[in-house]
mmCIF file of C-alpha atoms and ligand atoms in Angstrom:
data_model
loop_
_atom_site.group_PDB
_atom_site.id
_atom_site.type_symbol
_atom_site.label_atom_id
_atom_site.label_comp_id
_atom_site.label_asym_id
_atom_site.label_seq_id
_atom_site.Cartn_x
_atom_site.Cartn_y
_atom_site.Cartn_z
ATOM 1 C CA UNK A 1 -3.227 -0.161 -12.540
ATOM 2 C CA UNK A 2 -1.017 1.108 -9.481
ATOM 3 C CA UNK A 3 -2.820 4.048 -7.523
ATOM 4 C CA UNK A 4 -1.039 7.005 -6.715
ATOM 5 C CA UNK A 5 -1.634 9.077 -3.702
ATOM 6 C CA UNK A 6 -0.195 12.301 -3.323
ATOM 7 C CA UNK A 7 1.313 13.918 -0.222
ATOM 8 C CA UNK A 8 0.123 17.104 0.619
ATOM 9 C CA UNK A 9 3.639 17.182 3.164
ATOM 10 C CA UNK A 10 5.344 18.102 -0.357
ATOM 11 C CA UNK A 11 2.670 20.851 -1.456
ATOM 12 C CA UNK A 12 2.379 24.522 -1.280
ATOM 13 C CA UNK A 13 0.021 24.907 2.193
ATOM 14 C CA UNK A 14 -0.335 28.663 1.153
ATOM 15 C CA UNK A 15 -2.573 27.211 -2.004
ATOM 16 C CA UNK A 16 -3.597 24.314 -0.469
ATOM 17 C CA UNK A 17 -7.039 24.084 -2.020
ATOM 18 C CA UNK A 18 -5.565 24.731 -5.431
ATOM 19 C CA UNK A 19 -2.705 21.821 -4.874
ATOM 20 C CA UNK A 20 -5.210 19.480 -4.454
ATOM 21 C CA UNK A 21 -7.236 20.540 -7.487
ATOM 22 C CA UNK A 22 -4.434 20.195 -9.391
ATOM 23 C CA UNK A 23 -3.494 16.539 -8.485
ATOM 24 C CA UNK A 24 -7.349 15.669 -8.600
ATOM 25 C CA UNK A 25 -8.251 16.818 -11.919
ATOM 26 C CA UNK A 26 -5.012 14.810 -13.118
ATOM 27 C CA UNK A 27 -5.992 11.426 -12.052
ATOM 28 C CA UNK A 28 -5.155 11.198 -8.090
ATOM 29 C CA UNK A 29 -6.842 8.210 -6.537
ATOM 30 C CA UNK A 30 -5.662 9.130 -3.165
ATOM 31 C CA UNK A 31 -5.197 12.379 -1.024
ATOM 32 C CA UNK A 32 -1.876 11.483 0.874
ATOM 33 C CA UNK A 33 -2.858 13.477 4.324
ATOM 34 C CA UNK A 34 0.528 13.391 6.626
ATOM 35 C CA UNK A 35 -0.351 14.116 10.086
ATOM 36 C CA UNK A 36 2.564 14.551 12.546
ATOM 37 C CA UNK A 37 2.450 15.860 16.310
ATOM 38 C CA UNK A 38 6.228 16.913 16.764
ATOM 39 C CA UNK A 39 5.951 13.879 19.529
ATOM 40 C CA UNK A 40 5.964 10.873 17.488
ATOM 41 C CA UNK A 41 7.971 12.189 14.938
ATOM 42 C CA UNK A 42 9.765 15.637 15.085
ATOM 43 C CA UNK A 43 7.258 17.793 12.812
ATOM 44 C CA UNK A 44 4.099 19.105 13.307
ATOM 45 C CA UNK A 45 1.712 19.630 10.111
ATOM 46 C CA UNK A 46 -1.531 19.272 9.598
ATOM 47 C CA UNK A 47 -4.823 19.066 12.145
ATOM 48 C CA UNK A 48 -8.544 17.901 11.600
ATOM 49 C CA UNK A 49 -9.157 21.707 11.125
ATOM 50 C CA UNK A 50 -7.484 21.854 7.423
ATOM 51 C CA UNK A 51 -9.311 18.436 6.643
ATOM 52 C CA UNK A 52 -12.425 19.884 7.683
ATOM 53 C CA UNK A 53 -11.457 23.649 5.120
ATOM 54 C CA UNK A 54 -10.361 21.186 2.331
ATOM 55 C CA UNK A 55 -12.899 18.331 2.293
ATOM 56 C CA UNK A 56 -16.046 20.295 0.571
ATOM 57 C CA UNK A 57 -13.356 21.228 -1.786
ATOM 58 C CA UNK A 58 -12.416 17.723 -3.279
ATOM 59 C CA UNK A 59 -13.991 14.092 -3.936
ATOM 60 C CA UNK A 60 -10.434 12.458 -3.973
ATOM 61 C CA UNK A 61 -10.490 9.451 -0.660
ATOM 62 C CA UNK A 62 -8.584 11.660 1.917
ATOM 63 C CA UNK A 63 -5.982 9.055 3.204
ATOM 64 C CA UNK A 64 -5.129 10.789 6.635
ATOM 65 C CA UNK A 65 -1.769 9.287 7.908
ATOM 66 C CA UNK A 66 -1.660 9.423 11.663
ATOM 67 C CA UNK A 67 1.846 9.890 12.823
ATOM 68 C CA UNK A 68 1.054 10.583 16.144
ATOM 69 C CA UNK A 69 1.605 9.506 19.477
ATOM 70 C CA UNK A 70 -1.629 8.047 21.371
ATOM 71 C CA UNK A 71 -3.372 7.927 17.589
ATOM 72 C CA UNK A 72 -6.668 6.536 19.375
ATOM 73 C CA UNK A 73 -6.995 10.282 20.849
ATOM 74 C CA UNK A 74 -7.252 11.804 16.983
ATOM 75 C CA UNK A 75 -9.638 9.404 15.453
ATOM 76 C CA UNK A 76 -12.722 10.747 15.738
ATOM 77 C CA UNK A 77 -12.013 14.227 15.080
ATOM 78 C CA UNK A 78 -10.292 13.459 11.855
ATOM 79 C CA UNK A 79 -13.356 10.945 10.584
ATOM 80 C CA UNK A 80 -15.322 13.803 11.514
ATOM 81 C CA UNK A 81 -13.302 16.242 9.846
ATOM 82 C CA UNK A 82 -13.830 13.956 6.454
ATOM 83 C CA UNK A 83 -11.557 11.503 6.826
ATOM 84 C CA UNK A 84 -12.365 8.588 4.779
ATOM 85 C CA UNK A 85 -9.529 6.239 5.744
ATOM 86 C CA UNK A 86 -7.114 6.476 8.828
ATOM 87 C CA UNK A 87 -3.846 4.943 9.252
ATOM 88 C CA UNK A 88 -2.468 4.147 12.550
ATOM 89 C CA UNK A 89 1.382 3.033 13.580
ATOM 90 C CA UNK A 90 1.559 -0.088 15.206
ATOM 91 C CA UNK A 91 4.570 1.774 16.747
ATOM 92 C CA UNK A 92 2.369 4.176 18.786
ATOM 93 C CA UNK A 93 -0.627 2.768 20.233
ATOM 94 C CA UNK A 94 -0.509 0.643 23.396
ATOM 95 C CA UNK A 95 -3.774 -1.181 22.008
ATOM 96 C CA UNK A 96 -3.767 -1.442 18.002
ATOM 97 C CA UNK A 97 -6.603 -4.117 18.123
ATOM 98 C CA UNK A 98 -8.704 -1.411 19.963
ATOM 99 C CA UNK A 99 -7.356 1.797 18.005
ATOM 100 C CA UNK A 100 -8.995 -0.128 14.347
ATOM 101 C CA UNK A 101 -11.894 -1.561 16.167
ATOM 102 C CA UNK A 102 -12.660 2.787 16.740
ATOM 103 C CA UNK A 103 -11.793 3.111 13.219
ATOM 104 C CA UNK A 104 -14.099 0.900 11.859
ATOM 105 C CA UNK A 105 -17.109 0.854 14.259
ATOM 106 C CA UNK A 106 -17.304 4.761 12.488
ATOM 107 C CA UNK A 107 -17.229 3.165 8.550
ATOM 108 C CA UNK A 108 -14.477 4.221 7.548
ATOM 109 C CA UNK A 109 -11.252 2.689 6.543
ATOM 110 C CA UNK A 110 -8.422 1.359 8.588
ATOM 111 C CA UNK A 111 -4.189 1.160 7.759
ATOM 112 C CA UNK A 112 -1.501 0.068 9.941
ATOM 113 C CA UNK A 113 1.810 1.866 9.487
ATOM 114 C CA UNK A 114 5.142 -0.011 9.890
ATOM 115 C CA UNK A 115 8.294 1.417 10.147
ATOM 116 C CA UNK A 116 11.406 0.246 8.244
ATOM 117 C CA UNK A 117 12.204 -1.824 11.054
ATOM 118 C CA UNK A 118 8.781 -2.775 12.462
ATOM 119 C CA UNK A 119 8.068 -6.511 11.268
ATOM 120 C CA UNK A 120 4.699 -7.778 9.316
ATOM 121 C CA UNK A 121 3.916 -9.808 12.086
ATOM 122 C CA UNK A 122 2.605 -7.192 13.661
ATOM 123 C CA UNK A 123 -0.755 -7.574 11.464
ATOM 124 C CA UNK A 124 -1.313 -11.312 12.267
ATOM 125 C CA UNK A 125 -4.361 -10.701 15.114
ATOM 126 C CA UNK A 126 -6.000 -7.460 13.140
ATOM 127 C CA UNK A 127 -6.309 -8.596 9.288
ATOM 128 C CA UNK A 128 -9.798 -9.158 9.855
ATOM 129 C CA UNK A 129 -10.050 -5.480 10.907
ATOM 130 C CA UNK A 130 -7.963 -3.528 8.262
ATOM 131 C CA UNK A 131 -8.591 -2.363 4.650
ATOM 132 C CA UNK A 132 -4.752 -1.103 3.935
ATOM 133 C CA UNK A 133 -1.040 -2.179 4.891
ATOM 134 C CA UNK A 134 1.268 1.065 4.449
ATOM 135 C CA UNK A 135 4.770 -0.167 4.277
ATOM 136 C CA UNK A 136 6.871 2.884 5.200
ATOM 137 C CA UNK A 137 9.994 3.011 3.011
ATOM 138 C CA UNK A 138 11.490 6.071 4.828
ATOM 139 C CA UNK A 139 11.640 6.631 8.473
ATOM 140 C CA UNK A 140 8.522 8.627 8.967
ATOM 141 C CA UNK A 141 8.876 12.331 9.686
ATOM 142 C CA UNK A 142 10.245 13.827 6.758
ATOM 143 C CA UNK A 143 9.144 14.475 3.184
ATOM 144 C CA UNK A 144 12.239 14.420 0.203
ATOM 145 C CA UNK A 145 13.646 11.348 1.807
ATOM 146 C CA UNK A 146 15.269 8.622 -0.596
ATOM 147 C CA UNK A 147 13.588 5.732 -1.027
ATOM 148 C CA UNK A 148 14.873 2.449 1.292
ATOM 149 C CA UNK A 149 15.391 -0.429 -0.971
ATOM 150 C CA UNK A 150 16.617 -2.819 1.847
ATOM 151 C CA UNK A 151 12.353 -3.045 2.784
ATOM 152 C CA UNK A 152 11.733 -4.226 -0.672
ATOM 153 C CA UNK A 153 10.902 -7.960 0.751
ATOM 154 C CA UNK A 154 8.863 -6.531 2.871
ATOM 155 C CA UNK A 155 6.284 -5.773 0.359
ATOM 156 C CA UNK A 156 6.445 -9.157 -1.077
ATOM 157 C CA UNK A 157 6.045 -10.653 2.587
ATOM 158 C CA UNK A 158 2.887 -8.581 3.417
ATOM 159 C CA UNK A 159 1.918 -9.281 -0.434
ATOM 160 C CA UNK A 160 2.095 -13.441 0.778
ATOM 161 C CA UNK A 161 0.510 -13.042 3.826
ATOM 162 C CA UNK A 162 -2.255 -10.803 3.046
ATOM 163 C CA UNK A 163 -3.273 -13.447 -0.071
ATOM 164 C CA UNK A 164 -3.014 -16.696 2.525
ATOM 165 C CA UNK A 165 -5.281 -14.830 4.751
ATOM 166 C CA UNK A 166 -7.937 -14.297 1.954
ATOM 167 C CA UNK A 167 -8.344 -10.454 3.104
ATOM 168 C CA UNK A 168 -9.152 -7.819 0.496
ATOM 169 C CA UNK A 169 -6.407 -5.139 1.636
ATOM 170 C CA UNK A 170 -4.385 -2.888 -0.045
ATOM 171 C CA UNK A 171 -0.481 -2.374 0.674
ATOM 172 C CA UNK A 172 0.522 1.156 0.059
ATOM 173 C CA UNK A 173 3.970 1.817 -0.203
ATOM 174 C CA UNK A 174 5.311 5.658 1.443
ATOM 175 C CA UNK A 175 8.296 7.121 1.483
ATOM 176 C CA UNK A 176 10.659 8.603 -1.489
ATOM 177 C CA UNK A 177 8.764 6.592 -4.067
ATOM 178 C CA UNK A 178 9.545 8.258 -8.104
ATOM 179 C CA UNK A 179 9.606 6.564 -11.055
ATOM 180 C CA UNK A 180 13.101 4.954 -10.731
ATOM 181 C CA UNK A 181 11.533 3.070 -7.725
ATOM 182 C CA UNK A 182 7.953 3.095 -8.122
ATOM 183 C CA UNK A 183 8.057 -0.407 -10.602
ATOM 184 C CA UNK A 184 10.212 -2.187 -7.968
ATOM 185 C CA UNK A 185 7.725 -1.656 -5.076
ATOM 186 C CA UNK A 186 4.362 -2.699 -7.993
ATOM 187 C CA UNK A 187 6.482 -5.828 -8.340
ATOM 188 C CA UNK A 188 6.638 -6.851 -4.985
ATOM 189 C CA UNK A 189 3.202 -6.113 -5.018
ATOM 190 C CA UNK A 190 2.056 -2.642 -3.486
ATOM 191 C CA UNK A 191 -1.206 -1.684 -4.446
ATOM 192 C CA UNK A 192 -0.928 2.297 -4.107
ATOM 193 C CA UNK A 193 1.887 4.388 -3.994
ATOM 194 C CA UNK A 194 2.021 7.517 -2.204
ATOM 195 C CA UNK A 195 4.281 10.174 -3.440
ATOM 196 C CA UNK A 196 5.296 13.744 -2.275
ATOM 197 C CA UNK A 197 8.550 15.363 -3.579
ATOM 198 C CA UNK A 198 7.763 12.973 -6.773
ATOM 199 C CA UNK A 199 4.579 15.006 -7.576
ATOM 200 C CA UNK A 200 3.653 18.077 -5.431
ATOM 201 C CA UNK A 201 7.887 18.891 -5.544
ATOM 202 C CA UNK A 202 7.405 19.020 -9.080
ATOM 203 C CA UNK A 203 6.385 22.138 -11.156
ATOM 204 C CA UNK A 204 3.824 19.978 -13.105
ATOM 205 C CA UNK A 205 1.772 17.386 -10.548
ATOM 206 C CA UNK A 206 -0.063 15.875 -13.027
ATOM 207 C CA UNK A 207 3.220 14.894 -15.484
ATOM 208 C CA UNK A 208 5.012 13.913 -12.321
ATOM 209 C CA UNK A 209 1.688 11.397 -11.684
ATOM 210 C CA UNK A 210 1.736 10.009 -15.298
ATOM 211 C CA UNK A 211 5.897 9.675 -15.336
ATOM 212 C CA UNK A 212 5.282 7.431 -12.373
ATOM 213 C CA UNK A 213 2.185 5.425 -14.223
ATOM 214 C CA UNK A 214 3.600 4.945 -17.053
ATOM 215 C CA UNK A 215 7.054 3.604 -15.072
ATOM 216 C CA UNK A 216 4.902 0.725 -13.607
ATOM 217 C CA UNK A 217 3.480 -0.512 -16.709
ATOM 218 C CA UNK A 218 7.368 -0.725 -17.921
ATOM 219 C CA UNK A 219 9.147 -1.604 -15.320
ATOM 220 C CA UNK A 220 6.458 -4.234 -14.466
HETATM 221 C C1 DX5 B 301 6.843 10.654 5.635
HETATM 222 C C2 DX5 B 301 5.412 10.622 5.117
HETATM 223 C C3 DX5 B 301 5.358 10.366 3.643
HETATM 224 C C4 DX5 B 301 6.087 11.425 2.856
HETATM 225 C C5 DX5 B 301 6.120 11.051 1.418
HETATM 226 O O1 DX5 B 301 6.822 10.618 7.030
HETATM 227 O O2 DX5 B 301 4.671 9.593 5.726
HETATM 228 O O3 DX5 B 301 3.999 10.302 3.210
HETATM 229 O O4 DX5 B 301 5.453 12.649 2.983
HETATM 230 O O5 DX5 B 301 6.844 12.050 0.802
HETATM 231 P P1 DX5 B 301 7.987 11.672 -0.245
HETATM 232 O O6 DX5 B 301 7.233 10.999 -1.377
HETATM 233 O O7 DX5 B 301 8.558 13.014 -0.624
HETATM 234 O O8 DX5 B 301 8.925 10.754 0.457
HETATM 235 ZN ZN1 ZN B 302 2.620 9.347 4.815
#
């Protein structure tokens, strides 16, 4: 069964506690956190702070997205905060071996981002390190976006290489993913999708969670 994450970029911050009730008592697996810096992409959202307000609040695995420049700087503050997995860009750090090796020395879990254009190979010398591939289907930045079906193969090429390698990680697909598209990226072979304007941009979350469930197991 596919795992859905939900992306608090698409929910209503002034109720942010509430948001993330809503999403957990309907099944979430994931708590999509998007982290941006206005330097590595133009927005700025969310710090460690608002981690730290909403983690007594919720048992969901808070899946902090680091798109930030320098992400090495942020780690520790957001594991502290109650991170329990962190996802760097390959794009923005100058040492990605050493940015997971900080990630994991703390026990907690560690993603690589790539960009639509950023290739796999990127993960050849750090499978051993990672627990999750997130395949960005949108150029990072923005929530809303529509969903970039040229990147397709690239699911099914992490999907191959991740298998040969014998390493138990999970490709996560984010970026405009809704029902229409959420069966095409299962196929290829992502493991969790994360979704925003699908579920929080939606006056009922949890229908909006189930609509895409239920589109896996057809489109499958
Ligand atoms: C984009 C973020 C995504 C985004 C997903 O930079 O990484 O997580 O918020 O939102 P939707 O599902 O609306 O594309
Ligand atoms: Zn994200």
């Amino acid at each position: 069964m596919v795992k859905i994450a939900p992306s608090i970029l698409a929910a209503d911050f002034g109720r942010l506690k509430d948001e993330v009730k809503k999403v957990e008592d309907a099944g979430a697996d994931y708590l999509h956190i998007d982290v941006m810096d206005g330097h590595f992409v133009p927005k700025i959202t969310v710090g460690p702070d608002i981690v730290k307000c909403l983690r007594p609040h919720s048992r969901l695995i808070f899946d902090v997205h680091l798109m930030v420049k320098e992400p090495e700087r942020q780690i520790s503050s957001f594991i502290e905060a109650g991170a329990d997995l962190v996802t760097v860009h390959a794009e923005a750090c100058a040492h990605l071996h050493g940015a997971l090796t900080e990630v994991k020395k703390r026990n907690v879990k560690a993603g690589v981002a790539l960009n639509p254009a950023t290739s796999p190979e990127v993960l050849s010398y750090v499978l051993p390190l990672i627990d999750l591939v997130v395949i960005m289907t949108v150029n990072p930045g923005l929530g809303g976006q529509t969903f970039l079906k040229e990147i397709l193969p690239k699911i099914k090429v992490v999907k191959e290489m991740l298998l040969k390698a014998g390493v138990p990680v999970e490709i996560q697909v984010d970026g405009g993913i809704n029902p229409q598209v959420a069966p095409l990226a299962v196929k290829e072979g992502a493991d969790v999708l994360v979704a925003g304007a699908a579920v929080f941009g939606t006056p009922n979350p949890a229908e909006a969670m189930q609509r895409i469930r239920e589109s896996c197991k057809i489109g499958h």
